[in-house]
Structures are given as C-alpha cells and as structure tokens.
Amino acid sequence: MPATRDGKMWRSQFYYKDWQGVSHKKNKRGFRTKAEAEQWERDFLQQQQRNLDINFENFVQIYYEDMEHRLRENTMRTKKFIIDLKIIPYFKNKKMNEIKASDVRAWQNALMKKGYSQTYLKTVNNQLSAIFNYAVKYYDLRDNPCRKAGSIGKSQAGERQFWTKQEFKQFLVTVEDK
C-alpha cells in the first residue's frame, strides 16, 4: 500500500510475508513526509528478505538484532559504536553482495591515513570481518571480502617503557647540567 496522509503526518501501512511465509500487516505512523514513509517501508521490506541484495546499513541492523541477544550489553555498545562511526559511513548504500575485496582495501587505506593506532585498526577491521562472517554463515554469502583483502593493524601493542624514579632523577640531573 502507498503511504497515506494521517492529519498533518504520514503513515506507512502494508502487508508482508515473514520468513515462515505467514502474512502480516505492518503499520507505522508519524512521518513528516510521504518520502520518509515510503523509505521506511522499503527499508523494512528489504530487511525481511533473506538474500543479500540488501544495503549494508540495513544488513547491519539485522546483525545488531541477532547479536543483541548473544553478547553482553557493554560488548554490544562497543561494537555498535565502532560500526556506526567507522564502517557504516563508508559502506552505507552498497549492496552486501556487491562489496568486493578492493572496496575493503580502499576502506582500510582510508582508515590507515587517519593515523589510528595499530591495535585500533585491527579492532575496527575485525568488526567488519565479523559482519561478513555472519553473512557467510547465516545468509550464504559466498566468501568474506575481508579475508581476501587481508588484515590491518596489530593484535598486541608494543610494550611501553617507563622510567623508574631513579632513572628519572638521573635524567633531571643530566638535563640541569646542560
């Protein structure tokens, strides 16, 4: 059904079939424009599909819904922060089945230019890889483009060196002499 006017606001009302083939009626109100209501309907229907001809951003919402029940709250919050800030802006409108290793490499290069630490780069890259692993395992994506693109960053940071109180005093004496 098309979007309809509901007083000053717009509403989206339509029928769809869920993953079990059962028909449902979906109704959502409160959109400011007809375009917003129609966009919400398109996004919702796209998320109901079980194929990967879906925008990356919509697939991430499916991923979040599934992972929220399997991860602790703080882990999920960290995951969402990294994905929303570093990954979605780059792959937002690309279809899941159209993202190639070359796209991942370009994204990795853009991240490395920003000067993040090696451990942070590894963490962000792992989040993207986790999304694609999920798609491979549960949605029959042929392969994970992150694997082909290779990894970035390091899993462990170099050991930090600290001065002892004695070493610091010796340093001060040396600096004061000059």
PDB file of C-alpha atoms in Angstrom:
ATOM      1  CA  MET A   1       0.000   0.000   0.000  1.00  0.00           C
ATOM      2  CA  PRO A   2       1.230   3.503  -0.604  1.00  0.00           C
ATOM      3  CA  ALA A   3       1.894   5.985   2.156  1.00  0.00           C
ATOM      4  CA  THR A   4      -1.222   7.842   3.294  1.00  0.00           C
ATOM      5  CA  ARG A   5      -1.807  11.163   4.979  1.00  0.00           C
ATOM      6  CA  ASP A   6      -2.925  10.957   8.595  1.00  0.00           C
ATOM      7  CA  GLY A   7      -3.790  14.546   9.549  1.00  0.00           C
ATOM      8  CA  LYS A   8      -0.538  16.512   9.294  1.00  0.00           C
ATOM      9  CA  MET A   9       1.627  13.402   9.359  1.00  0.00           C
ATOM     10  CA  TRP A  10       2.139  10.468   7.007  1.00  0.00           C
ATOM     11  CA  ARG A  11       1.720   6.770   7.702  1.00  0.00           C
ATOM     12  CA  SER A  12       3.052   3.649   6.071  1.00  0.00           C
ATOM     13  CA  GLN A  13       0.727   0.655   6.020  1.00  0.00           C
ATOM     14  CA  PHE A  14       1.393  -2.533   4.062  1.00  0.00           C
ATOM     15  CA  TYR A  15       1.306  -6.327   4.067  1.00  0.00           C
ATOM     16  CA  TYR A  16       4.357  -8.580   4.005  1.00  0.00           C
ATOM     17  CA  LYS A  17       5.254 -12.237   4.487  1.00  0.00           C
ATOM     18  CA  ASP A  18       7.729 -13.223   7.194  1.00  0.00           C
ATOM     19  CA  TRP A  19      10.427 -15.892   6.930  1.00  0.00           C
ATOM     20  CA  GLN A  20       7.873 -18.611   7.614  1.00  0.00           C
ATOM     21  CA  GLY A  21       5.541 -17.403   4.841  1.00  0.00           C
ATOM     22  CA  VAL A  22       2.934 -16.003   7.241  1.00  0.00           C
ATOM     23  CA  SER A  23       1.260 -12.747   6.123  1.00  0.00           C
ATOM     24  CA  HIS A  24       1.439  -9.750   8.453  1.00  0.00           C
ATOM     25  CA  LYS A  25       0.137  -6.203   8.309  1.00  0.00           C
ATOM     26  CA  LYS A  26       2.656  -3.516   9.236  1.00  0.00           C
ATOM     27  CA  ASN A  27       1.588  -0.022  10.221  1.00  0.00           C
ATOM     28  CA  LYS A  28       3.821   2.857  11.284  1.00  0.00           C
ATOM     29  CA  ARG A  29       2.792   6.472  11.784  1.00  0.00           C
ATOM     30  CA  GLY A  30       4.403   9.807  12.442  1.00  0.00           C
ATOM     31  CA  PHE A  31       6.425  10.517   9.300  1.00  0.00           C
ATOM     32  CA  ARG A  32       6.779  14.168   8.332  1.00  0.00           C
ATOM     33  CA  THR A  33       6.855  13.498   4.600  1.00  0.00           C
ATOM     34  CA  LYS A  34       5.486  10.909   2.197  1.00  0.00           C
ATOM     35  CA  ALA A  35       9.048  10.164   1.059  1.00  0.00           C
ATOM     36  CA  GLU A  36      10.103   9.297   4.641  1.00  0.00           C
ATOM     37  CA  ALA A  37       7.166   6.889   4.998  1.00  0.00           C
ATOM     38  CA  GLU A  38       7.925   5.187   1.680  1.00  0.00           C
ATOM     39  CA  GLN A  39      11.646   4.950   2.513  1.00  0.00           C
ATOM     40  CA  TRP A  40      10.858   3.312   5.843  1.00  0.00           C
ATOM     41  CA  GLU A  41       8.620   0.775   4.046  1.00  0.00           C
ATOM     42  CA  ARG A  42      11.383  -0.019   1.517  1.00  0.00           C
ATOM     43  CA  ASP A  43      13.963  -0.450   4.291  1.00  0.00           C
ATOM     44  CA  PHE A  44      11.649  -2.670   6.330  1.00  0.00           C
ATOM     45  CA  LEU A  45      10.831  -4.920   3.366  1.00  0.00           C
ATOM     46  CA  GLN A  46      14.500  -5.110   2.448  1.00  0.00           C
ATOM     47  CA  GLN A  47      15.349  -6.288   5.966  1.00  0.00           C
ATOM     48  CA  GLN A  48      12.684  -9.000   5.735  1.00  0.00           C
ATOM     49  CA  GLN A  49      14.339 -10.506   2.673  1.00  0.00           C
ATOM     50  CA  ARG A  50      16.665 -13.386   3.388  1.00  0.00           C
ATOM     51  CA  ASN A  51      19.010 -12.692   0.498  1.00  0.00           C
ATOM     52  CA  LEU A  52      21.977 -10.356   0.321  1.00  0.00           C
ATOM     53  CA  ASP A  53      20.590  -7.955  -2.262  1.00  0.00           C
ATOM     54  CA  ILE A  54      20.300  -5.546   0.652  1.00  0.00           C
ATOM     55  CA  ASN A  55      22.086  -2.338   1.629  1.00  0.00           C
ATOM     56  CA  PHE A  56      24.975  -2.778   4.053  1.00  0.00           C
ATOM     57  CA  GLU A  57      23.324  -0.430   6.549  1.00  0.00           C
ATOM     58  CA  ASN A  58      20.103  -2.479   6.591  1.00  0.00           C
ATOM     59  CA  PHE A  59      22.033  -5.730   6.941  1.00  0.00           C
ATOM     60  CA  VAL A  60      23.893  -4.282   9.938  1.00  0.00           C
ATOM     61  CA  GLN A  61      20.502  -3.677  11.614  1.00  0.00           C
ATOM     62  CA  ILE A  62      19.680  -7.379  11.146  1.00  0.00           C
ATOM     63  CA  TYR A  63      23.124  -8.228  12.558  1.00  0.00           C
ATOM     64  CA  TYR A  64      22.519  -5.994  15.597  1.00  0.00           C
ATOM     65  CA  GLU A  65      19.115  -7.558  16.294  1.00  0.00           C
ATOM     66  CA  ASP A  66      20.607 -11.041  16.300  1.00  0.00           C
ATOM     67  CA  MET A  67      23.762 -10.212  18.252  1.00  0.00           C
ATOM     68  CA  GLU A  68      22.000  -8.227  20.999  1.00  0.00           C
ATOM     69  CA  HIS A  69      20.728 -11.495  22.469  1.00  0.00           C
ATOM     70  CA  ARG A  70      24.120 -13.182  22.333  1.00  0.00           C
ATOM     71  CA  LEU A  71      26.520 -10.513  23.605  1.00  0.00           C
ATOM     72  CA  ARG A  72      26.776  -8.627  26.854  1.00  0.00           C
ATOM     73  CA  GLU A  73      25.451  -5.073  26.901  1.00  0.00           C
ATOM     74  CA  ASN A  74      28.840  -3.351  27.082  1.00  0.00           C
ATOM     75  CA  THR A  75      30.286  -5.508  24.291  1.00  0.00           C
ATOM     76  CA  MET A  76      27.292  -4.672  22.111  1.00  0.00           C
ATOM     77  CA  ARG A  77      27.632  -0.961  22.867  1.00  0.00           C
ATOM     78  CA  THR A  78      31.320  -1.017  21.856  1.00  0.00           C
ATOM     79  CA  LYS A  79      30.539  -2.985  18.700  1.00  0.00           C
ATOM     80  CA  LYS A  80      27.769  -0.536  17.701  1.00  0.00           C
ATOM     81  CA  PHE A  81      29.998   2.474  18.356  1.00  0.00           C
ATOM     82  CA  ILE A  82      32.789   1.188  16.117  1.00  0.00           C
ATOM     83  CA  ILE A  83      30.473   0.003  13.347  1.00  0.00           C
ATOM     84  CA  ASP A  84      28.318   3.147  13.331  1.00  0.00           C
ATOM     85  CA  LEU A  85      31.285   5.509  13.408  1.00  0.00           C
ATOM     86  CA  LYS A  86      33.911   3.821  11.234  1.00  0.00           C
ATOM     87  CA  ILE A  87      32.234   1.264   8.971  1.00  0.00           C
ATOM     88  CA  ILE A  88      28.673   2.290   8.066  1.00  0.00           C
ATOM     89  CA  PRO A  89      29.595   5.743   6.705  1.00  0.00           C
ATOM     90  CA  TYR A  90      31.837   4.094   4.105  1.00  0.00           C
ATOM     91  CA  PHE A  91      29.695   1.103   3.036  1.00  0.00           C
ATOM     92  CA  LYS A  92      26.266   2.579   3.862  1.00  0.00           C
ATOM     93  CA  ASN A  93      24.497   2.305   0.481  1.00  0.00           C
ATOM     94  CA  LYS A  94      26.458  -0.555  -1.072  1.00  0.00           C
ATOM     95  CA  LYS A  95      24.681  -3.872  -1.506  1.00  0.00           C
ATOM     96  CA  MET A  96      26.106  -6.661   0.651  1.00  0.00           C
ATOM     97  CA  ASN A  97      26.639  -8.964  -2.316  1.00  0.00           C
ATOM     98  CA  GLU A  98      28.431  -6.221  -4.290  1.00  0.00           C
ATOM     99  CA  ILE A  99      31.138  -5.376  -1.745  1.00  0.00           C
ATOM    100  CA  LYS A 100      34.460  -6.657  -3.069  1.00  0.00           C
ATOM    101  CA  ALA A 101      37.919  -7.074  -1.559  1.00  0.00           C
ATOM    102  CA  SER A 102      39.019  -3.951  -3.470  1.00  0.00           C
ATOM    103  CA  ASP A 103      36.316  -1.921  -1.655  1.00  0.00           C
ATOM    104  CA  VAL A 104      37.550  -3.250   1.681  1.00  0.00           C
ATOM    105  CA  ARG A 105      41.168  -2.394   0.751  1.00  0.00           C
ATOM    106  CA  ALA A 106      40.148   1.170  -0.151  1.00  0.00           C
ATOM    107  CA  TRP A 107      38.350   1.491   3.195  1.00  0.00           C
ATOM    108  CA  GLN A 108      41.390   0.094   5.034  1.00  0.00           C
ATOM    109  CA  ASN A 109      43.678   2.579   3.269  1.00  0.00           C
ATOM    110  CA  ALA A 110      41.380   5.464   4.220  1.00  0.00           C
ATOM    111  CA  LEU A 111      41.487   4.335   7.867  1.00  0.00           C
ATOM    112  CA  MET A 112      45.275   3.969   7.896  1.00  0.00           C
ATOM    113  CA  LYS A 113      45.687   7.526   6.561  1.00  0.00           C
ATOM    114  CA  LYS A 114      43.878   8.853   9.633  1.00  0.00           C
ATOM    115  CA  GLY A 115      46.739   7.811  11.920  1.00  0.00           C
ATOM    116  CA  TYR A 116      44.927   5.465  14.290  1.00  0.00           C
ATOM    117  CA  SER A 117      46.945   3.085  16.455  1.00  0.00           C
ATOM    118  CA  GLN A 118      47.702  -0.376  15.110  1.00  0.00           C
ATOM    119  CA  THR A 119      45.554  -2.089  17.745  1.00  0.00           C
ATOM    120  CA  TYR A 120      42.569   0.170  16.980  1.00  0.00           C
ATOM    121  CA  LEU A 121      42.905  -0.517  13.241  1.00  0.00           C
ATOM    122  CA  LYS A 122      42.864  -4.242  13.999  1.00  0.00           C
ATOM    123  CA  THR A 123      39.769  -3.873  16.193  1.00  0.00           C
ATOM    124  CA  VAL A 124      37.829  -1.907  13.566  1.00  0.00           C
ATOM    125  CA  ASN A 125      38.839  -4.314  10.797  1.00  0.00           C
ATOM    126  CA  ASN A 126      37.743  -7.259  12.965  1.00  0.00           C
ATOM    127  CA  GLN A 127      34.265  -5.734  13.342  1.00  0.00           C
ATOM    128  CA  LEU A 128      33.828  -5.508   9.568  1.00  0.00           C
ATOM    129  CA  SER A 129      35.108  -9.049   9.199  1.00  0.00           C
ATOM    130  CA  ALA A 130      32.627 -10.238  11.858  1.00  0.00           C
ATOM    131  CA  ILE A 131      29.720  -8.771   9.875  1.00  0.00           C
ATOM    132  CA  PHE A 132      30.836 -10.570   6.724  1.00  0.00           C
ATOM    133  CA  ASN A 133      31.464 -13.817   8.641  1.00  0.00           C
ATOM    134  CA  TYR A 134      27.887 -13.583   9.913  1.00  0.00           C
ATOM    135  CA  ALA A 135      26.649 -13.101   6.333  1.00  0.00           C
ATOM    136  CA  VAL A 136      28.710 -16.081   5.137  1.00  0.00           C
ATOM    137  CA  LYS A 137      27.458 -18.352   7.914  1.00  0.00           C
ATOM    138  CA  TYR A 138      23.771 -17.443   8.037  1.00  0.00           C
ATOM    139  CA  TYR A 139      22.936 -15.756   4.713  1.00  0.00           C
ATOM    140  CA  ASP A 140      25.033 -17.789   2.274  1.00  0.00           C
ATOM    141  CA  LEU A 141      27.396 -15.042   1.183  1.00  0.00           C
ATOM    142  CA  ARG A 142      29.977 -16.845  -0.934  1.00  0.00           C
ATOM    143  CA  ASP A 143      33.046 -15.506   0.822  1.00  0.00           C
ATOM    144  CA  ASN A 144      34.253 -12.836   3.201  1.00  0.00           C
ATOM    145  CA  PRO A 145      35.872  -9.959   1.250  1.00  0.00           C
ATOM    146  CA  CYS A 146      37.858  -9.006   4.379  1.00  0.00           C
ATOM    147  CA  ARG A 147      39.736 -12.301   4.186  1.00  0.00           C
ATOM    148  CA  LYS A 148      40.760 -11.613   0.598  1.00  0.00           C
ATOM    149  CA  ALA A 149      41.689  -8.012   1.412  1.00  0.00           C
ATOM    150  CA  GLY A 150      43.909  -9.049   4.299  1.00  0.00           C
ATOM    151  CA  SER A 151      44.099  -7.693   7.794  1.00  0.00           C
ATOM    152  CA  ILE A 152      45.417  -4.369   9.041  1.00  0.00           C
ATOM    153  CA  GLY A 153      46.884  -3.387  12.379  1.00  0.00           C
ATOM    154  CA  LYS A 154      48.390  -5.489  15.130  1.00  0.00           C
ATOM    155  CA  SER A 155      46.650  -7.522  17.790  1.00  0.00           C
ATOM    156  CA  GLN A 156      49.102  -6.534  20.529  1.00  0.00           C
ATOM    157  CA  ALA A 157      50.672  -3.161  21.081  1.00  0.00           C
ATOM    158  CA  GLY A 158      54.383  -2.836  21.717  1.00  0.00           C
ATOM    159  CA  GLU A 159      55.427  -2.859  25.336  1.00  0.00           C
ATOM    160  CA  ARG A 160      55.522   0.589  26.900  1.00  0.00           C
ATOM    161  CA  GLN A 161      58.715   1.660  28.583  1.00  0.00           C
ATOM    162  CA  PHE A 162      58.537   3.570  31.877  1.00  0.00           C
ATOM    163  CA  TRP A 163      61.288   5.220  33.835  1.00  0.00           C
ATOM    164  CA  THR A 164      61.886   4.267  37.423  1.00  0.00           C
ATOM    165  CA  LYS A 165      62.165   7.041  39.973  1.00  0.00           C
ATOM    166  CA  GLN A 166      65.965   6.597  39.973  1.00  0.00           C
ATOM    167  CA  GLU A 167      66.182   6.837  36.153  1.00  0.00           C
ATOM    168  CA  PHE A 168      64.040   9.980  36.150  1.00  0.00           C
ATOM    169  CA  LYS A 169      66.234  11.650  38.787  1.00  0.00           C
ATOM    170  CA  GLN A 170      69.308  10.791  36.721  1.00  0.00           C
ATOM    171  CA  PHE A 171      67.624  12.325  33.654  1.00  0.00           C
ATOM    172  CA  LEU A 172      66.844  15.535  35.567  1.00  0.00           C
ATOM    173  CA  VAL A 173      70.447  15.820  36.744  1.00  0.00           C
ATOM    174  CA  THR A 174      71.665  15.385  33.152  1.00  0.00           C
ATOM    175  CA  VAL A 175      69.242  17.987  31.789  1.00  0.00           C
ATOM    176  CA  GLU A 176      70.071  20.506  34.528  1.00  0.00           C
ATOM    177  CA  ASP A 177      73.784  20.219  33.703  1.00  0.00           C
ATOM    178  CA  LYS A 178      73.156  21.326  30.116  1.00  0.00           C
TER     179      LYS A 178
END
